Amino acid sequence: MAAEKESDWSGFFSGCVPPPNADSSARAMAEFAERHSAQGRRVVLVTSGGTKVPLESRTVRFLDNFSSGWRGAGSAEYFLELGYAVVFLHRHRSLSPFSRRYSGLNLLDALKAVPVAETTRWRVEADQAALPGIVPVLQRYTAVREAGLLLPVEFSTLSDYLYLLRAAAQALSPSGPKAMFYLAAAVSDFFIPASEMPEHKIQSGASPLQLTMQMVPKMLAPLVKDWAPHAFVTSFKLETDSSQLVARARKALATYRHQVVVANTLETRRVYVVIVTEDSQIDLALSENEVKQQQEIEEKIVQHLSECHTNFIEKSKSPE
Ligand code: PAZ
């Protein structure tokens, strides 16, 4: 069974083209994790956003999903607040830490060009009222950037994501139990292998389009078993039927034997999640008051998981 799983994912990688940033990102992630581990810092990989699944090799059309990257981007900020160094593996054009709050704005509406007196130069002024909370956000962002605590790495397609996830796991693995994986990206379960994909744009004809897609091998299996076997791994499970939520989270834990599943439903994901471990189940929710005060469920999730991570690190020090 284990050998079968391994051939699933190694077969997947041999059938696809590495993303253009594969080598440079692998080097950057390894250097980042090594530097921060050497300084005694915990390192977390946050994955974020949806994946694009091409239907043609010269891709005109693709399948996508709803994920905005809000959870991943917000969580990255809270991990930084708690002293983690963060590798932020995110979908191209999904939300980013700090700037996520302003993603719906037209930046040009918040800026004004003002002539500098007695010169031919101009300076740019920002209208703070159009950018709520911008000063503290900018201060935190600048401090994080100057300390080199955040490494953004971009993916676009499903296969790019899987390549970079494997490279990230290999980069963080030497950090042992101090490494955390926080897998919040919404990754497609289905794909068309390169060998079965039409090269050119699918033509419209008289008959409806029929697609046959293969199952994507579950990368959680090699991640937990081979790529980063001593790390603390949290996966996410999204369902639309809340009656199945916890049972499916438990099934994932039993199958992959990692540490935590954060279970959420599509409609309530901004205010309610269930944190499921082998021997516990904890509800985290925002009260109406907390929602009014614009508190975020990601803060509670990250706080809770960092405590679980502390216990995990302590336990890994003591002999069985
Ligand atoms: O990106 P977002 O904030 O819109 O949504 C977050 C989420 C629902 C994608 C995430 O919480 C999650 O559940 N990810 C795993 C999805 C899955 O079951 O594959």
Tab-separated table of C-alpha atoms and ligand atoms in Angstrom:
chain	number	residue	atom	x	y	z
A	1	MET	CA	0.000	0.000	0.000
A	2	ALA	CA	2.807	2.430	0.982
A	3	ALA	CA	4.747	1.571	-2.182
A	4	GLU	CA	1.585	2.084	-4.230
A	5	LYS	CA	1.109	5.563	-2.710
A	6	GLU	CA	4.726	6.488	-3.407
A	7	SER	CA	4.448	5.515	-7.071
A	8	ASP	CA	1.248	7.611	-7.284
A	9	TRP	CA	3.016	10.825	-6.411
A	10	SER	CA	6.379	10.130	-8.041
A	11	GLY	CA	4.430	9.238	-11.207
A	12	PHE	CA	2.526	12.508	-10.895
A	13	PHE	CA	5.751	14.545	-10.759
A	14	SER	CA	7.406	12.721	-13.647
A	15	GLY	CA	4.390	13.608	-15.831
A	16	CYS	CA	4.494	17.380	-15.342
A	17	VAL	CA	6.710	20.343	-16.110
A	18	PRO	CA	8.289	22.063	-13.060
A	19	PRO	CA	7.144	25.662	-12.472
A	20	PRO	CA	9.554	28.395	-13.665
A	21	ASN	CA	10.332	29.378	-10.048
A	22	ALA	CA	10.981	25.760	-8.904
A	23	ASP	CA	14.759	25.984	-8.408
A	24	SER	CA	14.990	29.573	-7.168
A	25	SER	CA	12.109	29.059	-4.719
A	26	ALA	CA	13.526	25.759	-3.432
A	27	ARG	CA	16.846	27.503	-2.721
A	28	ALA	CA	15.148	30.527	-1.125
A	29	MET	CA	12.963	28.331	1.129
A	30	ALA	CA	15.906	26.168	2.244
A	31	GLU	CA	18.026	29.245	3.040
A	32	PHE	CA	15.103	30.945	4.851
A	33	ALA	CA	14.289	27.906	7.011
A	34	GLU	CA	17.931	27.277	7.850
A	35	ARG	CA	18.562	30.917	8.854
A	36	HIS	CA	15.511	31.174	11.090
A	37	SER	CA	15.996	27.754	12.669
A	38	ALA	CA	19.593	28.680	13.469
A	39	GLN	CA	18.207	31.748	15.275
A	40	GLY	CA	15.890	29.505	17.316
A	41	ARG	CA	12.732	30.631	15.533
A	42	ARG	CA	9.851	28.350	14.599
A	43	VAL	CA	9.092	28.220	10.882
A	44	VAL	CA	5.619	27.722	9.426
A	45	LEU	CA	4.600	26.993	5.856
A	46	VAL	CA	1.205	28.594	5.178
A	47	THR	CA	-0.465	27.510	1.933
A	48	SER	CA	-3.175	29.752	0.585
A	49	GLY	CA	-5.662	30.187	-2.261
A	50	GLY	CA	-7.090	27.862	-4.890
A	51	THR	CA	-5.379	25.926	-7.674
A	52	LYS	CA	-5.841	26.274	-11.405
A	53	VAL	CA	-6.335	22.991	-13.299
A	54	PRO	CA	-5.614	23.383	-17.034
A	55	LEU	CA	-7.831	21.662	-19.576
A	56	GLU	CA	-5.465	22.224	-22.541
A	57	SER	CA	-1.655	22.272	-22.574
A	58	ARG	CA	-1.651	25.638	-24.387
A	59	THR	CA	-4.079	26.699	-21.724
A	60	VAL	CA	-7.094	28.771	-22.675
A	61	ARG	CA	-9.496	27.148	-20.224
A	62	PHE	CA	-9.037	25.838	-16.723
A	63	LEU	CA	-10.993	24.748	-13.648
A	64	ASP	CA	-10.674	26.857	-10.535
A	65	ASN	CA	-12.324	27.199	-7.132
A	66	PHE	CA	-13.714	29.773	-4.730
A	67	SER	CA	-10.760	30.259	-2.367
A	68	SER	CA	-9.753	33.903	-1.949
A	69	GLY	CA	-6.688	33.358	0.230
A	70	TRP	CA	-8.162	35.425	3.076
A	71	ARG	CA	-7.585	32.623	5.603
A	72	GLY	CA	-3.996	31.971	4.570
A	73	ALA	CA	-3.026	35.653	4.357
A	74	GLY	CA	-4.663	36.543	7.700
A	75	SER	CA	-3.178	33.501	9.423
A	76	ALA	CA	0.302	34.395	8.150
A	77	GLU	CA	-0.027	37.771	9.920
A	78	TYR	CA	-1.024	36.121	13.203
A	79	PHE	CA	1.864	33.638	12.984
A	80	LEU	CA	4.241	36.562	12.482
A	81	GLU	CA	2.779	38.268	15.573
A	82	LEU	CA	3.567	35.135	17.579
A	83	GLY	CA	7.211	35.158	16.451
A	84	TYR	CA	7.117	32.569	13.658
A	85	ALA	CA	9.022	32.963	10.409
A	86	VAL	CA	6.512	32.361	7.592
A	87	VAL	CA	6.879	30.800	4.154
A	88	PHE	CA	3.717	31.960	2.387
A	89	LEU	CA	2.987	29.597	-0.533
A	90	HIS	CA	0.105	31.301	-2.285
A	91	ARG	CA	-1.834	31.325	-5.507
A	92	HIS	CA	-0.854	34.097	-7.937
A	93	ARG	CA	-3.164	37.107	-7.387
A	94	SER	CA	-4.809	35.685	-4.266
A	95	LEU	CA	-4.748	37.826	-1.120
A	96	SER	CA	-1.458	38.658	0.604
A	97	PRO	CA	-0.697	39.369	4.265
A	98	PHE	CA	-1.236	43.042	5.223
A	99	SER	CA	-2.412	44.255	1.793
A	100	ARG	CA	-5.430	41.864	1.948
A	101	ARG	CA	-7.465	44.558	3.753
A	102	TYR	CA	-7.242	46.916	0.790
A	103	SER	CA	-7.757	44.437	-2.026
A	104	GLY	CA	-11.202	45.744	-2.921
A	105	LEU	CA	-9.997	49.335	-3.325
A	106	ASN	CA	-8.920	51.149	-6.410
A	107	LEU	CA	-5.561	52.423	-5.172
A	108	LEU	CA	-5.722	55.401	-7.503
A	109	ASP	CA	-8.794	56.693	-5.610
A	110	ALA	CA	-6.728	56.822	-2.403
A	111	LEU	CA	-3.753	58.680	-3.898
A	112	LYS	CA	-3.250	62.263	-4.981
A	113	ALA	CA	-0.345	63.809	-6.940
A	114	VAL	CA	0.677	67.101	-5.273
A	115	PRO	CA	3.144	69.560	-6.869
A	116	VAL	CA	6.261	70.274	-4.756
A	117	ALA	CA	6.456	74.079	-4.368
A	118	GLU	CA	9.016	75.890	-6.517
A	119	THR	CA	10.133	72.722	-8.297
A	120	THR	CA	8.878	70.760	-11.278
A	121	ARG	CA	8.532	67.648	-9.101
A	122	TRP	CA	5.442	65.945	-7.672
A	123	ARG	CA	4.910	63.932	-4.548
A	124	VAL	CA	2.215	61.348	-3.876
A	125	GLU	CA	-0.097	61.747	-0.892
A	126	ALA	CA	-2.354	59.025	0.452
A	127	ASP	CA	-5.833	59.775	1.755
A	128	GLN	CA	-5.831	57.896	5.072
A	129	ALA	CA	-9.626	57.967	5.277
A	130	ALA	CA	-9.730	55.825	2.122
A	131	LEU	CA	-7.241	53.337	3.617
A	132	PRO	CA	-8.605	52.478	7.091
A	133	GLY	CA	-5.930	51.493	9.622
A	134	ILE	CA	-3.136	51.984	7.086
A	135	VAL	CA	-0.515	53.407	9.491
A	136	PRO	CA	-0.288	50.429	11.912
A	137	VAL	CA	-0.641	47.970	9.022
A	138	LEU	CA	2.203	49.663	7.134
A	139	GLN	CA	4.351	49.768	10.280
A	140	ARG	CA	3.873	46.038	10.907
A	141	TYR	CA	4.494	45.190	7.248
A	142	THR	CA	7.712	47.261	7.168
A	143	ALA	CA	9.006	45.676	10.397
A	144	VAL	CA	8.337	42.157	9.026
A	145	ARG	CA	9.999	42.989	5.707
A	146	GLU	CA	13.069	44.546	7.312
A	147	ALA	CA	13.501	41.534	9.628
A	148	GLY	CA	13.127	39.142	6.655
A	149	LEU	CA	10.444	37.142	8.472
A	150	LEU	CA	8.100	36.524	5.527
A	151	LEU	CA	8.988	34.637	2.347
A	152	PRO	CA	6.238	34.767	-0.301
A	153	VAL	CA	6.346	32.003	-2.939
A	154	GLU	CA	3.838	31.987	-5.783
A	155	PHE	CA	2.089	29.151	-7.604
A	156	SER	CA	-0.591	29.119	-10.232
A	157	THR	CA	-1.508	25.606	-11.353
A	158	LEU	CA	-2.137	22.468	-9.344
A	159	SER	CA	1.149	20.908	-10.471
A	160	ASP	CA	3.108	24.096	-9.601
A	161	TYR	CA	1.567	23.946	-6.128
A	162	LEU	CA	2.511	20.295	-5.615
A	163	TYR	CA	6.085	20.815	-6.833
A	164	LEU	CA	6.565	23.759	-4.502
A	165	LEU	CA	4.871	22.001	-1.577
A	166	ARG	CA	7.373	19.160	-1.876
A	167	ALA	CA	10.280	21.629	-2.103
A	168	ALA	CA	8.918	23.506	0.943
A	169	ALA	CA	8.616	20.275	2.918
A	170	GLN	CA	12.195	19.358	2.082
A	171	ALA	CA	13.331	22.856	3.090
A	172	LEU	CA	11.521	22.818	6.448
A	173	SER	CA	12.221	19.194	7.329
A	174	PRO	CA	15.659	19.899	8.913
A	175	SER	CA	13.843	22.168	11.441
A	176	GLY	CA	12.252	18.961	12.837
A	177	PRO	CA	9.392	19.488	15.315
A	178	LYS	CA	9.874	23.282	15.201
A	179	ALA	CA	8.492	23.308	11.661
A	180	MET	CA	4.757	23.652	11.164
A	181	PHE	CA	2.670	23.034	8.045
A	182	TYR	CA	-0.592	24.978	7.876
A	183	LEU	CA	-2.241	23.719	4.708
A	184	ALA	CA	-5.126	26.133	4.139
A	185	ALA	CA	-5.000	26.170	0.324
A	186	ALA	CA	-8.016	24.718	-1.491
A	187	VAL	CA	-6.291	22.173	-3.709
A	188	SER	CA	-8.120	20.441	-6.529
A	189	ASP	CA	-8.840	16.733	-6.081
A	190	PHE	CA	-9.032	16.205	-9.856
A	191	PHE	CA	-6.749	16.887	-12.814
A	192	ILE	CA	-6.059	15.905	-16.419
A	193	PRO	CA	-2.595	14.315	-16.798
A	194	ALA	CA	-0.357	16.104	-19.344
A	195	SER	CA	-0.281	12.948	-21.490
A	196	GLU	CA	-4.109	13.033	-21.807
A	197	MET	CA	-4.562	16.768	-22.308
A	198	PRO	CA	-5.323	18.190	-25.771
A	199	GLU	CA	-2.551	20.517	-26.922
A	200	HIS	CA	-4.776	23.142	-28.544
A	201	LYS	CA	-7.903	24.974	-27.462
A	202	ILE	CA	-10.850	22.566	-27.170
A	203	GLN	CA	-13.206	23.325	-30.055
A	204	SER	CA	-16.896	23.855	-29.525
A	205	GLY	CA	-18.996	21.489	-31.619
A	206	ALA	CA	-22.427	19.997	-31.780
A	207	SER	CA	-21.996	17.776	-28.711
A	208	PRO	CA	-21.556	18.819	-25.076
A	209	LEU	CA	-18.049	18.833	-23.606
A	210	GLN	CA	-17.173	15.650	-21.720
A	211	LEU	CA	-14.102	15.550	-19.527
A	212	THR	CA	-12.469	12.642	-17.741
A	213	MET	CA	-10.321	13.740	-14.843
A	214	GLN	CA	-8.004	11.645	-12.689
A	215	MET	CA	-7.747	11.785	-8.917
A	216	VAL	CA	-4.822	13.877	-7.652
A	217	PRO	CA	-2.633	11.688	-5.412
A	218	LYS	CA	-2.942	12.802	-1.776
A	219	MET	CA	0.326	14.583	-1.016
A	220	LEU	CA	-0.404	14.631	2.702
A	221	ALA	CA	0.686	10.970	2.770
A	222	PRO	CA	4.311	11.468	1.590
A	223	LEU	CA	4.537	14.819	3.391
A	224	VAL	CA	3.792	13.264	6.770
A	225	LYS	CA	5.651	10.017	6.157
A	226	ASP	CA	8.678	10.954	4.048
A	227	TRP	CA	9.176	14.649	3.272
A	228	ALA	CA	8.938	16.169	6.762
A	229	PRO	CA	8.305	13.272	9.160
A	230	HIS	CA	9.059	15.186	12.399
A	231	ALA	CA	7.069	18.355	11.665
A	232	PHE	CA	3.746	19.492	13.140
A	233	VAL	CA	1.165	19.192	10.368
A	234	THR	CA	-2.245	20.884	10.235
A	235	SER	CA	-4.513	20.272	7.269
A	236	PHE	CA	-7.866	21.924	6.534
A	237	LYS	CA	-11.088	20.225	5.552
A	238	LEU	CA	-13.880	22.114	3.854
A	239	GLU	CA	-17.369	20.661	3.522
A	240	THR	CA	-20.744	22.007	2.471
A	241	ASP	CA	-22.682	19.410	4.486
A	242	SER	CA	-22.014	20.233	8.151
A	243	SER	CA	-23.329	16.857	9.322
A	244	GLN	CA	-20.302	15.172	7.678
A	245	LEU	CA	-17.687	17.679	8.805
A	246	VAL	CA	-16.154	16.102	11.889
A	247	ALA	CA	-16.440	12.514	10.620
A	248	ARG	CA	-14.495	13.463	7.481
A	249	ALA	CA	-11.891	15.337	9.505
A	250	ARG	CA	-11.454	12.240	11.707
A	251	LYS	CA	-11.135	10.050	8.628
A	252	ALA	CA	-8.328	12.289	7.280
A	253	LEU	CA	-6.511	12.117	10.639
A	254	ALA	CA	-6.805	8.342	10.750
A	255	THR	CA	-5.577	8.008	7.140
A	256	TYR	CA	-2.592	10.376	7.222
A	257	ARG	CA	-1.752	10.282	10.946
A	258	HIS	CA	-0.834	13.949	11.157
A	259	GLN	CA	-1.541	16.178	14.147
A	260	VAL	CA	-4.572	18.412	13.433
A	261	VAL	CA	-7.435	18.955	11.016
A	262	VAL	CA	-9.189	22.323	11.024
A	263	ALA	CA	-12.704	21.590	9.788
A	264	ASN	CA	-14.936	24.309	8.344
A	265	THR	CA	-17.970	24.748	6.132
A	266	LEU	CA	-18.228	27.062	3.148
A	267	GLU	CA	-20.886	29.351	4.609
A	268	THR	CA	-19.651	29.643	8.192
A	269	ARG	CA	-15.886	29.564	7.642
A	270	ARG	CA	-15.306	33.193	8.657
A	271	VAL	CA	-16.838	32.691	12.120
A	272	TYR	CA	-16.647	29.025	13.085
A	273	VAL	CA	-14.213	26.105	12.823
A	274	VAL	CA	-13.696	22.807	14.625
A	275	ILE	CA	-10.155	21.847	15.611
A	276	VAL	CA	-9.941	18.061	15.486
A	277	THR	CA	-7.041	16.000	16.864
A	278	GLU	CA	-6.742	12.291	17.559
A	279	ASP	CA	-8.159	12.695	21.075
A	280	SER	CA	-9.974	16.041	21.072
A	281	GLN	CA	-12.487	18.208	19.281
A	282	ILE	CA	-12.654	21.925	20.056
A	283	ASP	CA	-15.068	24.478	18.602
A	284	LEU	CA	-13.680	27.941	17.913
A	285	ALA	CA	-16.224	30.645	17.137
A	286	LEU	CA	-16.519	34.407	16.988
A	287	SER	CA	-19.259	35.937	19.133
A	288	GLU	CA	-21.527	38.618	17.604
A	289	ASN	CA	-19.610	41.184	19.571
A	290	GLU	CA	-16.269	39.958	18.263
A	291	VAL	CA	-17.617	40.111	14.710
A	292	LYS	CA	-18.730	43.720	15.314
A	293	GLN	CA	-15.245	44.562	16.555
A	294	GLN	CA	-13.838	43.019	13.368
A	295	GLN	CA	-11.977	40.294	15.223
A	296	GLU	CA	-10.946	37.372	13.046
A	297	ILE	CA	-11.343	33.640	13.552
A	298	GLU	CA	-7.807	33.200	12.129
A	299	GLU	CA	-6.391	34.825	15.272
A	300	LYS	CA	-8.068	32.179	17.441
A	301	ILE	CA	-7.018	29.331	15.140
A	302	VAL	CA	-3.376	30.422	15.062
A	303	GLN	CA	-3.247	31.074	18.819
A	304	HIS	CA	-4.696	27.635	19.520
A	305	LEU	CA	-2.421	25.828	17.060
A	306	SER	CA	0.710	27.542	18.306
A	307	GLU	CA	-0.122	26.202	21.814
A	308	CYS	CA	-0.590	22.704	20.356
A	309	HIS	CA	2.733	23.190	18.545
A	310	THR	CA	4.479	24.099	21.828
A	311	ASN	CA	3.176	20.889	23.427
A	312	PHE	CA	4.267	18.911	20.380
A	313	ILE	CA	7.820	20.330	20.575
A	314	GLU	CA	7.996	19.598	24.328
A	315	LYS	CA	6.743	16.061	23.818
A	316	SER	CA	9.267	15.423	21.073
A	317	LYS	CA	12.072	16.304	23.551
A	318	SER	CA	11.035	13.811	26.210
A	319	PRO	CA	11.919	10.150	25.596
A	320	GLU	CA	8.857	7.891	25.117
B	1	PAZ	O1	-9.275	31.161	1.072
B	1	PAZ	P1	-10.543	31.430	1.842
B	1	PAZ	O2	-10.311	32.235	3.073
B	1	PAZ	O3	-11.608	32.005	0.949
B	1	PAZ	O4	-11.110	29.991	2.312
B	1	PAZ	C1	-10.384	29.199	3.228
B	1	PAZ	C2	-10.600	27.693	2.959
B	1	PAZ	C3	-12.065	27.366	3.089
B	1	PAZ	C4	-10.111	27.360	1.541
B	1	PAZ	C5	-9.779	26.884	4.012
B	1	PAZ	O5	-10.245	27.162	5.279
B	1	PAZ	C6	-9.893	25.375	3.768
B	1	PAZ	O6	-10.770	24.724	4.274
B	1	PAZ	N1	-8.998	24.796	2.948
B	1	PAZ	C7	-9.006	23.371	2.600
B	1	PAZ	C8	-10.088	23.116	1.570
B	1	PAZ	C9	-10.228	21.621	1.251
B	1	PAZ	O7	-10.963	20.890	1.914
B	1	PAZ	O8	-9.549	21.224	0.315
